[in-house]
PDB file of C-alpha atoms in Angstrom:
ATOM      1  CA  MET A 121      -8.537  -9.267 -15.287  1.00 93.00           C
ATOM      2  CA  ILE A 122      -5.289  -7.333 -14.813  1.00 96.00           C
ATOM      3  CA  HIS A 123      -3.927  -6.832 -11.308  1.00 97.00           C
ATOM      4  CA  LEU A 124      -1.871  -3.633 -10.993  1.00 98.00           C
ATOM      5  CA  GLY A 125       0.130  -3.154  -7.816  1.00 97.00           C
ATOM      6  CA  LEU A 126       0.412   0.471  -6.701  1.00 98.00           C
ATOM      7  CA  THR A 127       3.114   1.287  -4.193  1.00 97.00           C
ATOM      8  CA  GLY A 128       5.469   3.994  -3.047  1.00 95.00           C
ATOM      9  CA  SER A 129       7.263   5.181   0.050  1.00 92.00           C
ATOM     10  CA  ILE A 130       5.636   7.406   2.652  1.00 93.00           C
ATOM     11  CA  GLY A 131       4.868  10.920   1.432  1.00 92.00           C
ATOM     12  CA  MET A 132       5.165  10.133  -2.260  1.00 95.00           C
ATOM     13  CA  GLY A 133       1.493  10.812  -3.084  1.00 94.00           C
ATOM     14  CA  LYS A 134       0.289   7.232  -3.414  1.00 95.00           C
ATOM     15  CA  SER A 135      -3.135   7.846  -1.859  1.00 94.00           C
ATOM     16  CA  THR A 136      -3.760  10.784  -4.188  1.00 95.00           C
ATOM     17  CA  THR A 137      -2.719   8.655  -7.147  1.00 97.00           C
ATOM     18  CA  ALA A 138      -4.986   5.807  -6.042  1.00 97.00           C
ATOM     19  CA  GLN A 139      -7.888   8.258  -6.078  1.00 97.00           C
ATOM     20  CA  MET A 140      -7.022   9.151  -9.670  1.00 98.00           C
ATOM     21  CA  PHE A 141      -7.440   5.490 -10.628  1.00 98.00           C
ATOM     22  CA  ARG A 142     -10.815   5.431  -8.856  1.00 97.00           C
ATOM     23  CA  GLU A 143     -11.892   8.530 -10.766  1.00 97.00           C
ATOM     24  CA  ALA A 144     -10.952   6.683 -13.961  1.00 97.00           C
ATOM     25  CA  GLY A 145     -13.408   3.937 -12.999  1.00 96.00           C
ATOM     26  CA  ILE A 146     -10.887   1.407 -11.684  1.00 97.00           C
ATOM     27  CA  PRO A 147     -11.673  -0.535  -8.475  1.00 97.00           C
ATOM     28  CA  VAL A 148      -8.934   0.073  -5.897  1.00 97.00           C
ATOM     29  CA  TYR A 149      -8.108  -2.213  -2.992  1.00 96.00           C
ATOM     30  CA  ASP A 150      -6.724  -0.042  -0.180  1.00 95.00           C
ATOM     31  CA  ALA A 151      -4.581  -2.207   2.108  1.00 90.00           C
ATOM     32  CA  ASP A 152      -4.273   0.516   4.767  1.00 89.00           C
ATOM     33  CA  ALA A 153      -8.043   0.977   4.909  1.00 92.00           C
ATOM     34  CA  ALA A 154      -8.494  -2.778   5.155  1.00 93.00           C
ATOM     35  CA  VAL A 155      -6.086  -2.931   8.095  1.00 92.00           C
ATOM     36  CA  ALA A 156      -7.865  -0.025   9.775  1.00 93.00           C
ATOM     37  CA  ALA A 157     -11.177  -1.900   9.515  1.00 94.00           C
ATOM     38  CA  LEU A 158      -9.606  -4.985  11.083  1.00 95.00           C
ATOM     39  CA  TYR A 159      -8.453  -2.856  14.034  1.00 96.00           C
ATOM     40  CA  LEU A 160     -11.827  -1.231  14.741  1.00 95.00           C
ATOM     41  CA  ARG A 161     -14.131  -2.337  17.542  1.00 94.00           C
ATOM     42  CA  GLY A 162     -15.418  -5.742  16.529  1.00 91.00           C
ATOM     43  CA  GLY A 163     -12.740  -6.102  13.849  1.00 94.00           C
ATOM     44  CA  ALA A 164     -11.335  -9.535  13.139  1.00 94.00           C
ATOM     45  CA  ALA A 165      -7.798  -8.599  14.254  1.00 95.00           C
ATOM     46  CA  VAL A 166      -8.700  -7.221  17.695  1.00 96.00           C
ATOM     47  CA  GLU A 167      -8.791 -10.421  19.742  1.00 95.00           C
ATOM     48  CA  PRO A 168      -5.782 -12.161  18.132  1.00 95.00           C
ATOM     49  CA  LEU A 169      -3.643  -9.013  18.435  1.00 96.00           C
ATOM     50  CA  GLU A 170      -4.552  -8.618  22.098  1.00 95.00           C
ATOM     51  CA  ALA A 171      -3.525 -12.243  22.591  1.00 95.00           C
ATOM     52  CA  ALA A 172      -0.214 -11.671  20.785  1.00 94.00           C
ATOM     53  CA  PHE A 173       0.471  -8.258  22.356  1.00 95.00           C
ATOM     54  CA  PRO A 174      -1.400  -7.948  25.678  1.00 95.00           C
ATOM     55  CA  GLY A 175      -2.453  -4.377  26.404  1.00 94.00           C
ATOM     56  CA  VAL A 176      -2.594  -3.036  22.831  1.00 95.00           C
ATOM     57  CA  THR A 177      -6.386  -2.828  22.725  1.00 95.00           C
ATOM     58  CA  ARG A 178      -8.650  -0.253  24.311  1.00 94.00           C
ATOM     59  CA  ASP A 179     -12.454  -0.186  24.425  1.00 93.00           C
ATOM     60  CA  GLY A 180     -12.642  -3.188  22.136  1.00 94.00           C
ATOM     61  CA  ALA A 181     -10.403  -1.775  19.389  1.00 96.00           C
ATOM     62  CA  VAL A 182      -6.680  -1.891  18.629  1.00 96.00           C
ATOM     63  CA  ASP A 183      -4.773   1.144  19.874  1.00 95.00           C
ATOM     64  CA  ARG A 184      -2.610   1.667  16.789  1.00 92.00           C
ATOM     65  CA  GLU A 185      -0.053   3.853  18.554  1.00 91.00           C
ATOM     66  CA  ALA A 186       0.356   1.315  21.360  1.00 94.00           C
ATOM     67  CA  LEU A 187       0.796  -1.435  18.785  1.00 94.00           C
ATOM     68  CA  ARG A 188       3.291   0.643  16.818  1.00 89.00           C
ATOM     69  CA  LEU A 189       5.404   1.165  19.918  1.00 90.00           C
ATOM     70  CA  ARG A 190       5.327  -2.563  20.696  1.00 92.00           C
ATOM     71  CA  VAL A 191       6.669  -3.604  17.303  1.00 91.00           C
ATOM     72  CA  LEU A 192       8.936  -0.668  16.426  1.00 83.00           C
ATOM     73  CA  GLY A 193      12.470  -1.915  15.871  1.00 81.00           C
ATOM     74  CA  ASP A 194      11.576  -5.480  16.905  1.00 86.00           C
ATOM     75  CA  ASP A 195      11.750  -7.926  14.011  1.00 88.00           C
ATOM     76  CA  ALA A 196      10.284 -10.798  16.028  1.00 93.00           C
ATOM     77  CA  ALA A 197       7.320  -8.648  17.047  1.00 92.00           C
ATOM     78  CA  MET A 198       6.769  -7.586  13.429  1.00 89.00           C
ATOM     79  CA  THR A 199       6.754 -11.252  12.429  1.00 91.00           C
ATOM     80  CA  ARG A 200       4.060 -11.972  15.035  1.00 93.00           C
ATOM     81  CA  LEU A 201       2.045  -8.980  13.852  1.00 93.00           C
ATOM     82  CA  ASN A 202       2.222 -10.046  10.232  1.00 89.00           C
ATOM     83  CA  ALA A 203       1.259 -13.613  11.139  1.00 92.00           C
ATOM     84  CA  VAL A 204      -2.003 -12.259  12.537  1.00 93.00           C
ATOM     85  CA  VAL A 205      -2.831  -9.567  10.016  1.00 91.00           C
ATOM     86  CA  HIS A 206      -1.743 -10.981   6.660  1.00 87.00           C
ATOM     87  CA  PRO A 207      -4.134 -13.986   6.581  1.00 91.00           C
ATOM     88  CA  LEU A 208      -7.033 -11.692   7.496  1.00 91.00           C
ATOM     89  CA  LEU A 209      -6.044  -9.275   4.740  1.00 87.00           C
ATOM     90  CA  GLY A 210      -5.832 -12.158   2.301  1.00 86.00           C
ATOM     91  CA  ARG A 211      -9.451 -13.092   2.897  1.00 89.00           C
ATOM     92  CA  ASN A 212     -10.487  -9.446   2.634  1.00 89.00           C
ATOM     93  CA  ARG A 213      -8.664  -9.078  -0.676  1.00 90.00           C
ATOM     94  CA  THR A 214     -10.244 -12.230  -2.074  1.00 92.00           C
ATOM     95  CA  ASP A 215     -13.684 -10.793  -1.369  1.00 92.00           C
ATOM     96  CA  PHE A 216     -12.681  -7.581  -3.162  1.00 93.00           C
ATOM     97  CA  VAL A 217     -11.528  -9.482  -6.258  1.00 94.00           C
ATOM     98  CA  LEU A 218     -14.707 -11.544  -6.417  1.00 95.00           C
ATOM     99  CA  GLN A 219     -16.855  -8.425  -6.211  1.00 93.00           C
ATOM    100  CA  ALA A 220     -14.805  -6.705  -8.917  1.00 93.00           C
ATOM    101  CA  GLU A 221     -15.071  -9.729 -11.183  1.00 90.00           C
ATOM    102  CA  ALA A 222     -18.842  -9.724 -10.752  1.00 93.00           C
ATOM    103  CA  SER A 223     -18.917  -6.042 -11.758  1.00 93.00           C
ATOM    104  CA  GLY A 224     -17.062  -6.748 -15.005  1.00 94.00           C
ATOM    105  CA  ALA A 225     -13.888  -4.785 -14.168  1.00 95.00           C
ATOM    106  CA  ASP A 226     -10.951  -5.394 -16.531  1.00 96.00           C
ATOM    107  CA  ILE A 227      -8.265  -3.829 -14.296  1.00 97.00           C
ATOM    108  CA  LEU A 228      -7.882  -3.825 -10.515  1.00 97.00           C
ATOM    109  CA  VAL A 229      -5.470  -1.647  -8.543  1.00 98.00           C
ATOM    110  CA  PHE A 230      -3.976  -2.925  -5.291  1.00 96.00           C
ATOM    111  CA  ASP A 231      -2.784   0.016  -3.200  1.00 96.00           C
ATOM    112  CA  ILE A 232      -0.206  -1.701  -0.975  1.00 93.00           C
ATOM    113  CA  PRO A 233       2.473   0.423   0.763  1.00 90.00           C
ATOM    114  CA  LEU A 234       4.793  -2.530   1.489  1.00 88.00           C
ATOM    115  CA  LEU A 235       4.266  -4.377  -1.782  1.00 92.00           C
ATOM    116  CA  PHE A 236       7.944  -5.108  -2.452  1.00 93.00           C
ATOM    117  CA  GLU A 237       8.778  -5.599   1.218  1.00 87.00           C
ATOM    118  CA  THR A 238       6.244  -8.433   1.489  1.00 85.00           C
ATOM    119  CA  GLY A 239       6.933  -9.996  -1.913  1.00 90.00           C
ATOM    120  CA  GLY A 240       3.467  -9.012  -3.103  1.00 90.00           C
ATOM    121  CA  GLU A 241       4.728  -7.937  -6.512  1.00 94.00           C
ATOM    122  CA  ARG A 242       4.887 -11.625  -7.460  1.00 93.00           C
ATOM    123  CA  ASN A 243       1.076 -11.674  -7.450  1.00 92.00           C
ATOM    124  CA  MET A 244       0.737  -8.646  -9.728  1.00 96.00           C
ATOM    125  CA  ASP A 245       0.588  -8.409 -13.502  1.00 97.00           C
ATOM    126  CA  ALA A 246       2.292  -5.006 -13.352  1.00 98.00           C
ATOM    127  CA  VAL A 247       3.594  -2.622 -10.696  1.00 98.00           C
ATOM    128  CA  ALA A 248       3.360   1.164 -10.655  1.00 98.00           C
ATOM    129  CA  VAL A 249       5.575   3.070  -8.225  1.00 98.00           C
ATOM    130  CA  VAL A 250       4.636   6.545  -7.062  1.00 97.00           C
ATOM    131  CA  THR A 251       7.649   8.766  -6.466  1.00 97.00           C
ATOM    132  CA  ALA A 252       8.691  12.359  -5.782  1.00 96.00           C
ATOM    133  CA  PRO A 253      11.991  14.139  -5.058  1.00 96.00           C
ATOM    134  CA  ALA A 254      13.314  13.427  -1.562  1.00 93.00           C
ATOM    135  CA  ASP A 255      12.969  17.036  -0.405  1.00 94.00           C
ATOM    136  CA  ILE A 256       9.294  17.137  -1.421  1.00 95.00           C
ATOM    137  CA  GLN A 257       8.685  13.785   0.267  1.00 94.00           C
ATOM    138  CA  ARG A 258      10.253  14.971   3.522  1.00 93.00           C
ATOM    139  CA  THR A 259       8.332  18.254   3.515  1.00 94.00           C
ATOM    140  CA  ARG A 260       5.037  16.450   2.969  1.00 95.00           C
ATOM    141  CA  VAL A 261       5.598  13.924   5.739  1.00 94.00           C
ATOM    142  CA  LEU A 262       6.912  16.329   8.359  1.00 95.00           C
ATOM    143  CA  ALA A 263       3.816  18.484   7.846  1.00 94.00           C
ATOM    144  CA  ARG A 264       1.694  15.636   9.245  1.00 92.00           C
ATOM    145  CA  GLU A 265       0.494  15.953  12.814  1.00 90.00           C
ATOM    146  CA  GLY A 266       2.697  14.073  15.268  1.00 88.00           C
ATOM    147  CA  MET A 267       5.430  13.335  12.745  1.00 92.00           C
ATOM    148  CA  THR A 268       9.062  13.957  13.700  1.00 93.00           C
ATOM    149  CA  PRO A 269      12.309  13.578  11.741  1.00 92.00           C
ATOM    150  CA  ASP A 270      13.311  10.598  13.888  1.00 91.00           C
ATOM    151  CA  ARG A 271       9.997   8.863  13.352  1.00 89.00           C
ATOM    152  CA  LEU A 272      10.184   9.478   9.610  1.00 91.00           C
ATOM    153  CA  ASP A 273      13.697   8.050   9.477  1.00 89.00           C
ATOM    154  CA  ALA A 274      12.539   4.966  11.398  1.00 86.00           C
ATOM    155  CA  ILE A 275       9.727   4.444   8.896  1.00 87.00           C
ATOM    156  CA  LEU A 276      12.043   4.840   5.923  1.00 88.00           C
ATOM    157  CA  THR A 277      14.469   2.233   7.282  1.00 86.00           C
ATOM    158  CA  ARG A 278      11.658  -0.351   7.053  1.00 82.00           C
ATOM    159  CA  GLN A 279      10.782   0.553   3.471  1.00 87.00           C
ATOM    160  CA  THR A 280      12.557  -0.432   0.288  1.00 91.00           C
ATOM    161  CA  PRO A 281      14.483   2.645  -0.943  1.00 93.00           C
ATOM    162  CA  ASP A 282      12.668   4.702  -3.549  1.00 94.00           C
ATOM    163  CA  ALA A 283      15.408   4.185  -6.140  1.00 95.00           C
ATOM    164  CA  ASP A 284      15.112   0.413  -5.776  1.00 96.00           C
ATOM    165  CA  LYS A 285      11.332   0.551  -6.135  1.00 96.00           C
ATOM    166  CA  ARG A 286      11.593   2.631  -9.289  1.00 96.00           C
ATOM    167  CA  ALA A 287      14.129   0.200 -10.738  1.00 97.00           C
ATOM    168  CA  ARG A 288      11.757  -2.725 -10.144  1.00 96.00           C
ATOM    169  CA  ALA A 289       8.621  -0.981 -11.417  1.00 97.00           C
ATOM    170  CA  ASP A 290       6.852  -1.388 -14.737  1.00 97.00           C
ATOM    171  CA  PHE A 291       5.515   2.175 -14.471  1.00 98.00           C
ATOM    172  CA  VAL A 292       6.651   5.220 -12.484  1.00 97.00           C
ATOM    173  CA  ILE A 293       4.363   8.104 -11.534  1.00 98.00           C
ATOM    174  CA  ASP A 294       6.166  11.267 -10.419  1.00 97.00           C
ATOM    175  CA  THR A 295       3.852  13.354  -8.238  1.00 96.00           C
ATOM    176  CA  GLY A 296       6.528  15.970  -7.689  1.00 95.00           C
ATOM    177  CA  ARG A 297       5.598  17.552 -11.028  1.00 94.00           C
ATOM    178  CA  GLY A 298       2.008  18.257  -9.963  1.00 94.00           C
ATOM    179  CA  LEU A 299      -1.423  16.662 -10.073  1.00 95.00           C
ATOM    180  CA  GLU A 300      -2.200  16.971 -13.774  1.00 96.00           C
ATOM    181  CA  PRO A 301       1.028  15.340 -15.000  1.00 97.00           C
ATOM    182  CA  ALA A 302       0.376  12.508 -12.521  1.00 97.00           C
ATOM    183  CA  ARG A 303      -3.207  12.170 -13.756  1.00 97.00           C
ATOM    184  CA  ALA A 304      -1.961  12.025 -17.340  1.00 97.00           C
ATOM    185  CA  GLU A 305       0.458   9.263 -16.369  1.00 97.00           C
ATOM    186  CA  VAL A 306      -2.409   7.286 -14.832  1.00 98.00           C
ATOM    187  CA  GLY A 307      -4.223   7.547 -18.153  1.00 98.00           C
ATOM    188  CA  ARG A 308      -1.147   6.365 -20.047  1.00 98.00           C
ATOM    189  CA  ILE A 309      -0.769   3.378 -17.720  1.00 98.00           C
ATOM    190  CA  LEU A 310      -4.376   2.308 -18.256  1.00 98.00           C
ATOM    191  CA  ALA A 311      -3.988   2.659 -22.009  1.00 98.00           C
ATOM    192  CA  ALA A 312      -0.804   0.575 -21.932  1.00 97.00           C
ATOM    193  CA  LEU A 313      -2.434  -2.189 -19.890  1.00 97.00           C
ATOM    194  CA  ARG A 314      -5.364  -2.349 -22.301  1.00 97.00           C
ATOM    195  CA  ASP A 315      -3.147  -2.503 -25.364  1.00 97.00           C
ATOM    196  CA  PRO A 316      -3.410  -5.994 -26.934  1.00 95.00           C
ATOM    197  CA  SER A 317       0.380  -6.134 -27.220  1.00 95.00           C
ATOM    198  CA  TRP A 318       0.934  -5.660 -23.479  1.00 95.00           C
ATOM    199  CA  THR A 319       2.280  -8.663 -21.544  1.00 94.00           C
ATOM    200  CA  SER A 320       2.031  -9.436 -17.838  1.00 96.00           C
ATOM    201  CA  ARG A 321       5.158  -9.641 -15.704  1.00 91.00           C
ATOM    202  CA  ARG A 322       3.495 -12.572 -13.887  1.00 80.00           C
ATOM    203  CA  THR A 323       2.566 -14.792 -16.792  1.00 72.00           C
ATOM    204  CA  GLY A 324       4.542 -13.354 -19.681  1.00 54.00           C
ATOM    205  CA  ALA A 325       1.371 -13.393 -21.678  1.00 46.00           C
TER     206      ALA A 325
END
């Protein structure tokens, strides 16, 4: 079973592209959705995050904005956050893989925003990077409620630059050209992965 990492900086159209893979019948693991579930009332991350960052929970759930403010610009705090969340995500992802295997899937997509930043590409057979011109990216992100130029810049400083991601990718999907060209690229990627001559970046075979 082929593991395809899907990543891209904020505002590049990664979520839309992930949906295109789903529509093509490919199971998609959404890391952001998995984190959100961990933060909900009764979620597995609530108690350990309250212990690590007292005051970041409210009504039995993690207050994501309060947590964001606690870790923003603080590398030590980010390390503590990751130490709590990453093991929980690992178990969640294992369950996803087992379910996909049972369903007979031949390709799995792992939608992980910080794939390169966390070294997750080492666990993938191939990596697809979603990209768009910088002006389109900025317009998309600043249209989001509550987003400001300063906040966007702070987010971008924590992400691997788009040019570096594209250079390290096996496939690049440019959403700046529109939905249908992106959808066609998704189809080409799936065809390439299913080609008997294709080789994994992880195993070389």
